[in-house]
Amino acid sequence: MQSALPKQLKLTEDIETLLNKIIAHQQCVSNKYLAFAAIFQREEQSHTGTEMFFCRRADKVRMDARRLMRLLVRRGSKPTPQVIPKPDVKLTMTIPEAMQQTLKLEEQIMQTVNELVQVCYQRQELDILRVQQIFLTQQRKLIKHIADNLTILKRVGNNLGESLFDEHVMKPIEQRRQINIVQRFPKNVPEMMLLKTPIHQSQLPYAPTVLTHGIHFNMPTICQQPHLRF
């Protein structure tokens, strides 16, 4: 059944091919990040902060792929299902090795999106250009963040240095991100506050006195803010 959209709104064949290519690549990357998270969650590794980072990146990359699928459907095209290969990872992977692979994967995503931007610029697809340019800005910041992490890992060394990096660099960052999510989406606070690891008192915006969903909160402070009531 053909789409009822006028020809002016339909995507050209080259843009549709590139979008399907990016979707398939992002699904592969998401599966690989989930494999990384599973490795660092094992008792032999037990790097909680790094595991939280890769879980969040897997969700983010998968959501980007879903967003492109919706774009294809809106423009009268169809997402093409492709075979997703099994992630090739080793169980003895270290944090520097995982970060090095992450940097390469994110650079590959950025390269494919750059190809899409060039084709969209030639075809005057301004709506896709606007969205992808915002994505590229975020991607550059992410690549810089991963490169900074690699620099820190080279300085601290292996074994004990990796544990210190996970505990004092990765874990506080991921916990602050979860607190920001709770503050931005107060309606989903009970579900989102089921954190895997306890949060230190200095990282909370409220004085801890009462234990609620795994986190201590000052109940009078919450009652003064109606949007944070449970």
GROMACS .gro file of N, CA, C and O in nm, residues 64-133:
model
  280
   64ASP      N    1   1.744   0.721   2.009
   64ASP     CA    2   1.777   0.792   1.886
   64ASP      C    3   1.735   0.712   1.763
   64ASP      O    4   1.684   0.769   1.665
   65ALA      N    5   1.755   0.581   1.768
   65ALA     CA    6   1.711   0.496   1.656
   65ALA      C    7   1.559   0.499   1.641
   65ALA      O    8   1.507   0.506   1.529
   66ARG      N    9   1.487   0.495   1.752
   66ARG     CA   10   1.341   0.501   1.746
   66ARG      C   11   1.293   0.635   1.691
   66ARG      O   12   1.195   0.642   1.617
   67ARG      N   13   1.365   0.741   1.726
   67ARG     CA   14   1.328   0.874   1.674
   67ARG      C   15   1.343   0.879   1.522
   67ARG      O   16   1.257   0.935   1.452
   68LEU      N   17   1.448   0.819   1.470
   68LEU     CA   18   1.466   0.816   1.325
   68LEU      C   19   1.362   0.726   1.257
   68LEU      O   20   1.318   0.755   1.145
   69MET      N   21   1.321   0.618   1.325
   69MET     CA   22   1.214   0.534   1.270
   69MET      C   23   1.084   0.613   1.257
   69MET      O   24   1.013   0.605   1.155
   70ARG      N   25   1.051   0.690   1.361
   70ARG     CA   26   0.929   0.773   1.354
   70ARG      C   27   0.940   0.877   1.243
   70ARG      O   28   0.840   0.908   1.177
   71LEU      N   29   1.060   0.931   1.223
   71LEU     CA   30   1.079   1.027   1.114
   71LEU      C   31   1.053   0.962   0.979
   71LEU      O   32   0.988   1.022   0.892
   72LEU      N   33   1.103   0.840   0.961
   72LEU     CA   34   1.079   0.769   0.835
   72LEU      C   35   0.929   0.747   0.811
   72LEU      O   36   0.880   0.768   0.700
   73VAL      N   37   0.858   0.707   0.915
   73VAL     CA   38   0.714   0.680   0.899
   73VAL      C   39   0.638   0.809   0.870
   73VAL      O   40   0.547   0.811   0.785
   74ARG      N   41   0.676   0.918   0.938
   74ARG     CA   42   0.607   1.046   0.914
   74ARG      C   43   0.626   1.094   0.771
   74ARG      O   44   0.538   1.161   0.716
   75ARG      N   45   0.738   1.063   0.712
   75ARG     CA   46   0.767   1.110   0.576
   75ARG      C   47   0.730   1.008   0.469
   75ARG      O   48   0.775   1.019   0.356
   76GLY      N   49   0.648   0.910   0.504
   76GLY     CA   50   0.597   0.818   0.405
   76GLY      C   51   0.690   0.705   0.367
   76GLY      O   52   0.663   0.633   0.269
   77SER      N   53   0.798   0.684   0.443
   77SER     CA   54   0.891   0.575   0.415
   77SER      C   55   0.870   0.463   0.516
   77SER      O   56   0.788   0.475   0.608
   78LYS      N   57   0.945   0.356   0.498
   78LYS     CA   58   0.933   0.241   0.587
   78LYS      C   59   1.070   0.203   0.640
   78LYS      O   60   1.165   0.189   0.563
   79PRO      N   61   1.082   0.185   0.773
   79PRO     CA   62   1.208   0.134   0.827
   79PRO      C   63   1.234  -0.008   0.777
   79PRO      O   64   1.144  -0.092   0.773
   80THR      N   65   1.356  -0.034   0.735
   80THR     CA   66   1.394  -0.165   0.682
   80THR      C   67   1.460  -0.248   0.792
   80THR      O   68   1.571  -0.213   0.836
   81PRO      N   69   1.396  -0.355   0.839
   81PRO     CA   70   1.459  -0.438   0.944
   81PRO      C   71   1.585  -0.505   0.889
   81PRO      O   72   1.588  -0.554   0.777
   82GLN      N   73   1.688  -0.505   0.972
   82GLN     CA   74   1.813  -0.568   0.934
   82GLN      C   75   1.861  -0.658   1.047
   82GLN      O   76   1.822  -0.643   1.163
   83VAL      N   77   1.946  -0.753   1.012
   83VAL     CA   78   1.999  -0.847   1.109
   83VAL      C   79   2.101  -0.776   1.198
   83VAL      O   80   2.194  -0.712   1.148
   84ILE      N   81   2.081  -0.785   1.330
   84ILE     CA   82   2.172  -0.722   1.425
   84ILE      C   83   2.272  -0.828   1.471
   84ILE      O   84   2.234  -0.928   1.532
   85PRO      N   85   2.401  -0.812   1.441
   85PRO     CA   86   2.499  -0.914   1.479
   85PRO      C   87   2.520  -0.919   1.630
   85PRO      O   88   2.492  -0.824   1.703
   86LYS      N   89   2.572  -1.031   1.676
   86LYS     CA   90   2.602  -1.048   1.818
   86LYS      C   91   2.721  -0.961   1.857
   86LYS      O   92   2.820  -0.955   1.783
   87PRO      N   93   2.712  -0.889   1.969
   87PRO     CA   94   2.825  -0.804   2.010
   87PRO      C   95   2.950  -0.887   2.036
   87PRO      O   96   2.944  -0.991   2.103
   88ASP      N   97   3.060  -0.843   1.983
   88ASP     CA   98   3.188  -0.912   2.000
   88ASP      C   99   3.264  -0.845   2.114
   88ASP      O  100   3.335  -0.746   2.095
   89VAL      N  101   3.248  -0.897   2.234
   89VAL     CA  102   3.314  -0.842   2.353
   89VAL      C  103   3.378  -0.956   2.430
   89VAL      O  104   3.338  -1.072   2.417
   90LYS      N  105   3.477  -0.922   2.512
   90LYS     CA  106   3.542  -1.023   2.595
   90LYS      C  107   3.514  -0.993   2.743
   90LYS      O  108   3.503  -0.877   2.784
   91LEU      N  109   3.500  -1.099   2.821
   91LEU     CA  110   3.459  -1.086   2.960
   91LEU      C  111   3.566  -1.023   3.047
   91LEU      O  112   3.535  -0.974   3.155
   92THR      N  113   3.691  -1.024   3.004
   92THR     CA  114   3.800  -0.967   3.082
   92THR      C  115   3.831  -0.823   3.042
   92THR      O  116   3.940  -0.773   3.068
   93MET      N  117   3.735  -0.756   2.980
   93MET     CA  118   3.758  -0.620   2.932
   93MET      C  119   3.780  -0.524   3.049
   93MET      O  120   3.714  -0.534   3.153
   94THR      N  121   3.872  -0.433   3.031
   94THR     CA  122   3.898  -0.329   3.130
   94THR      C  123   3.823  -0.201   3.092
   94THR      O  124   3.774  -0.187   2.980
   95ILE      N  125   3.817  -0.108   3.186
   95ILE     CA  126   3.748   0.019   3.159
   95ILE      C  127   3.816   0.097   3.047
   95ILE      O  128   3.748   0.150   2.958
   96PRO      N  129   3.950   0.109   3.042
   96PRO     CA  130   4.012   0.180   2.929
   96PRO      C  131   3.980   0.117   2.794
   96PRO      O  132   3.956   0.189   2.696
   97GLU      N  133   3.978  -0.016   2.787
   97GLU     CA  134   3.945  -0.082   2.660
   97GLU      C  135   3.800  -0.051   2.620
   97GLU      O  136   3.772  -0.025   2.502
   98ALA      N  137   3.709  -0.054   2.717
   98ALA     CA  138   3.569  -0.024   2.686
   98ALA      C  139   3.553   0.121   2.642
   98ALA      O  140   3.478   0.150   2.547
   99MET      N  141   3.621   0.212   2.708
   99MET     CA  142   3.611   0.353   2.670
   99MET      C  143   3.672   0.378   2.532
   99MET      O  144   3.621   0.461   2.455
  100GLN      N  145   3.780   0.307   2.500
  100GLN     CA  146   3.841   0.321   2.368
  100GLN      C  147   3.745   0.274   2.260
  100GLN      O  148   3.728   0.341   2.156
  101GLN      N  149   3.678   0.161   2.282
  101GLN     CA  150   3.580   0.114   2.185
  101GLN      C  151   3.459   0.207   2.178
  101GLN      O  152   3.404   0.229   2.070
  102THR      N  153   3.420   0.261   2.292
  102THR     CA  154   3.308   0.357   2.294
  102THR      C  155   3.340   0.480   2.211
  102THR      O  156   3.255   0.531   2.137
  103LEU      N  157   3.462   0.529   2.223
  103LEU     CA  158   3.503   0.646   2.146
  103LEU      C  159   3.495   0.618   1.996
  103LEU      O  160   3.446   0.702   1.918
  104LYS      N  161   3.541   0.500   1.954
  104LYS     CA  162   3.533   0.463   1.812
  104LYS      C  163   3.389   0.451   1.765
  104LYS      O  164   3.353   0.498   1.656
  105LEU      N  165   3.303   0.390   1.848
  105LEU     CA  166   3.162   0.374   1.810
  105LEU      C  167   3.092   0.509   1.796
  105LEU      O  168   3.015   0.531   1.701
  106GLU      N  169   3.117   0.599   1.890
  106GLU     CA  170   3.053   0.730   1.884
  106GLU      C  171   3.105   0.811   1.765
  106GLU      O  172   3.030   0.887   1.703
  107GLU      N  173   3.232   0.796   1.731
  107GLU     CA  174   3.285   0.864   1.613
  107GLU      C  175   3.223   0.809   1.485
  107GLU      O  176   3.199   0.883   1.390
  108GLN      N  177   3.199   0.677   1.483
  108GLN     CA  178   3.132   0.619   1.366
  108GLN      C  179   2.990   0.671   1.352
  108GLN      O  180   2.944   0.701   1.241
  109ILE      N  181   2.918   0.684   1.463
  109ILE     CA  182   2.782   0.741   1.458
  109ILE      C  183   2.788   0.884   1.405
  109ILE      O  184   2.708   0.924   1.321
  110MET      N  185   2.883   0.960   1.454
  110MET     CA  186   2.895   1.099   1.410
  110MET      C  187   2.928   1.107   1.261
  110MET      O  188   2.879   1.195   1.189
  111GLN      N  189   3.011   1.015   1.213
  111GLN     CA  190   3.047   1.015   1.070
  111GLN      C  191   2.926   0.985   0.983
  111GLN      O  192   2.904   1.052   0.881
  112THR      N  193   2.844   0.887   1.022
  112THR     CA  194   2.724   0.854   0.942
  112THR      C  195   2.624   0.968   0.945
  112THR      O  196   2.560   0.998   0.844
  113VAL      N  197   2.609   1.034   1.060
  113VAL     CA  198   2.516   1.148   1.068
  113VAL      C  199   2.569   1.264   0.985
  113VAL      O  200   2.491   1.337   0.922
  114ASN      N  201   2.701   1.282   0.980
  114ASN     CA  202   2.758   1.387   0.894
  114ASN      C  203   2.727   1.361   0.747
  114ASN      O  204   2.697   1.454   0.671
  115GLU      N  205   2.733   1.234   0.705
  115GLU     CA  206   2.695   1.200   0.568
  115GLU      C  207   2.548   1.234   0.542
  115GLU      O  208   2.514   1.288   0.435
  116LEU      N  209   2.463   1.205   0.639
  116LEU     CA  210   2.321   1.239   0.625
  116LEU      C  211   2.300   1.389   0.615
  116LEU      O  212   2.219   1.436   0.533
  117VAL      N  213   2.373   1.466   0.693
  117VAL     CA  214   2.360   1.612   0.690
  117VAL      C  215   2.402   1.667   0.555
  117VAL      O  216   2.337   1.757   0.499
  118GLN      N  217   2.509   1.614   0.498
  118GLN     CA  218   2.553   1.661   0.367
  118GLN      C  219   2.450   1.634   0.258
  118GLN      O  220   2.421   1.720   0.174
  119VAL      N  221   2.391   1.513   0.261
  119VAL     CA  222   2.290   1.481   0.161
  119VAL      C  223   2.164   1.566   0.182
  119VAL      O  224   2.104   1.615   0.086
  120CYS      N  225   2.123   1.586   0.308
  120CYS     CA  226   2.005   1.668   0.337
  120CYS      C  227   2.027   1.813   0.294
  120CYS      O  228   1.933   1.880   0.250
  121TYR      N  229   2.152   1.862   0.308
  121TYR     CA  230   2.181   1.998   0.265
  121TYR      C  231   2.166   2.011   0.113
  121TYR      O  232   2.115   2.112   0.063
  122GLN      N  233   2.208   1.909   0.041
  122GLN     CA  234   2.193   1.911  -0.105
  122GLN      C  235   2.046   1.903  -0.147
  122GLN      O  236   2.005   1.964  -0.244
  123ARG      N  237   1.966   1.827  -0.070
  123ARG     CA  238   1.824   1.808  -0.104
  123ARG      C  239   1.734   1.913  -0.037
  123ARG      O  240   1.613   1.908  -0.052
  124GLN      N  241   1.792   2.005   0.039
  124GLN     CA  242   1.717   2.110   0.108
  124GLN      C  243   1.613   2.053   0.205
  124GLN      O  244   1.500   2.102   0.214
  125GLU      N  245   1.653   1.949   0.279
  125GLU     CA  246   1.568   1.891   0.384
  125GLU      C  247   1.598   1.965   0.514
  125GLU      O  248   1.673   1.919   0.600
  126LEU      N  249   1.534   2.080   0.532
  126LEU     CA  250   1.571   2.168   0.642
  126LEU      C  251   1.529   2.114   0.778
  126LEU      O  252   1.597   2.136   0.878
  127ASP      N  253   1.414   2.043   0.785
  127ASP     CA  254   1.371   1.992   0.915
  127ASP      C  255   1.466   1.884   0.967
  127ASP      O  256   1.500   1.881   1.086
  128ILE      N  257   1.511   1.796   0.878
  128ILE     CA  258   1.609   1.694   0.920
  128ILE      C  259   1.742   1.760   0.955
  128ILE      O  260   1.808   1.721   1.052
  129LEU      N  261   1.781   1.860   0.880
  129LEU     CA  262   1.906   1.931   0.908
  129LEU      C  263   1.905   1.992   1.047
  129LEU      O  264   2.002   1.981   1.122
  130ARG      N  265   1.794   2.055   1.083
  130ARG     CA  266   1.787   2.122   1.213
  130ARG      C  267   1.801   2.022   1.327
  130ARG      O  268   1.877   2.045   1.423
  131VAL      N  269   1.732   1.910   1.317
  131VAL     CA  270   1.737   1.809   1.424
  131VAL      C  271   1.876   1.746   1.433
  131VAL      O  272   1.932   1.729   1.542
  132GLN      N  273   1.933   1.712   1.318
  132GLN     CA  274   2.062   1.644   1.319
  132GLN      C  275   2.176   1.736   1.361
  132GLN      O  276   2.275   1.689   1.417
  133GLN      N  277   2.164   1.864   1.334
  133GLN     CA  278   2.267   1.956   1.379
  133GLN      C  279   2.269   1.967   1.531
  133GLN      O  280   2.376   1.975   1.593
   0.00000   0.00000   0.00000
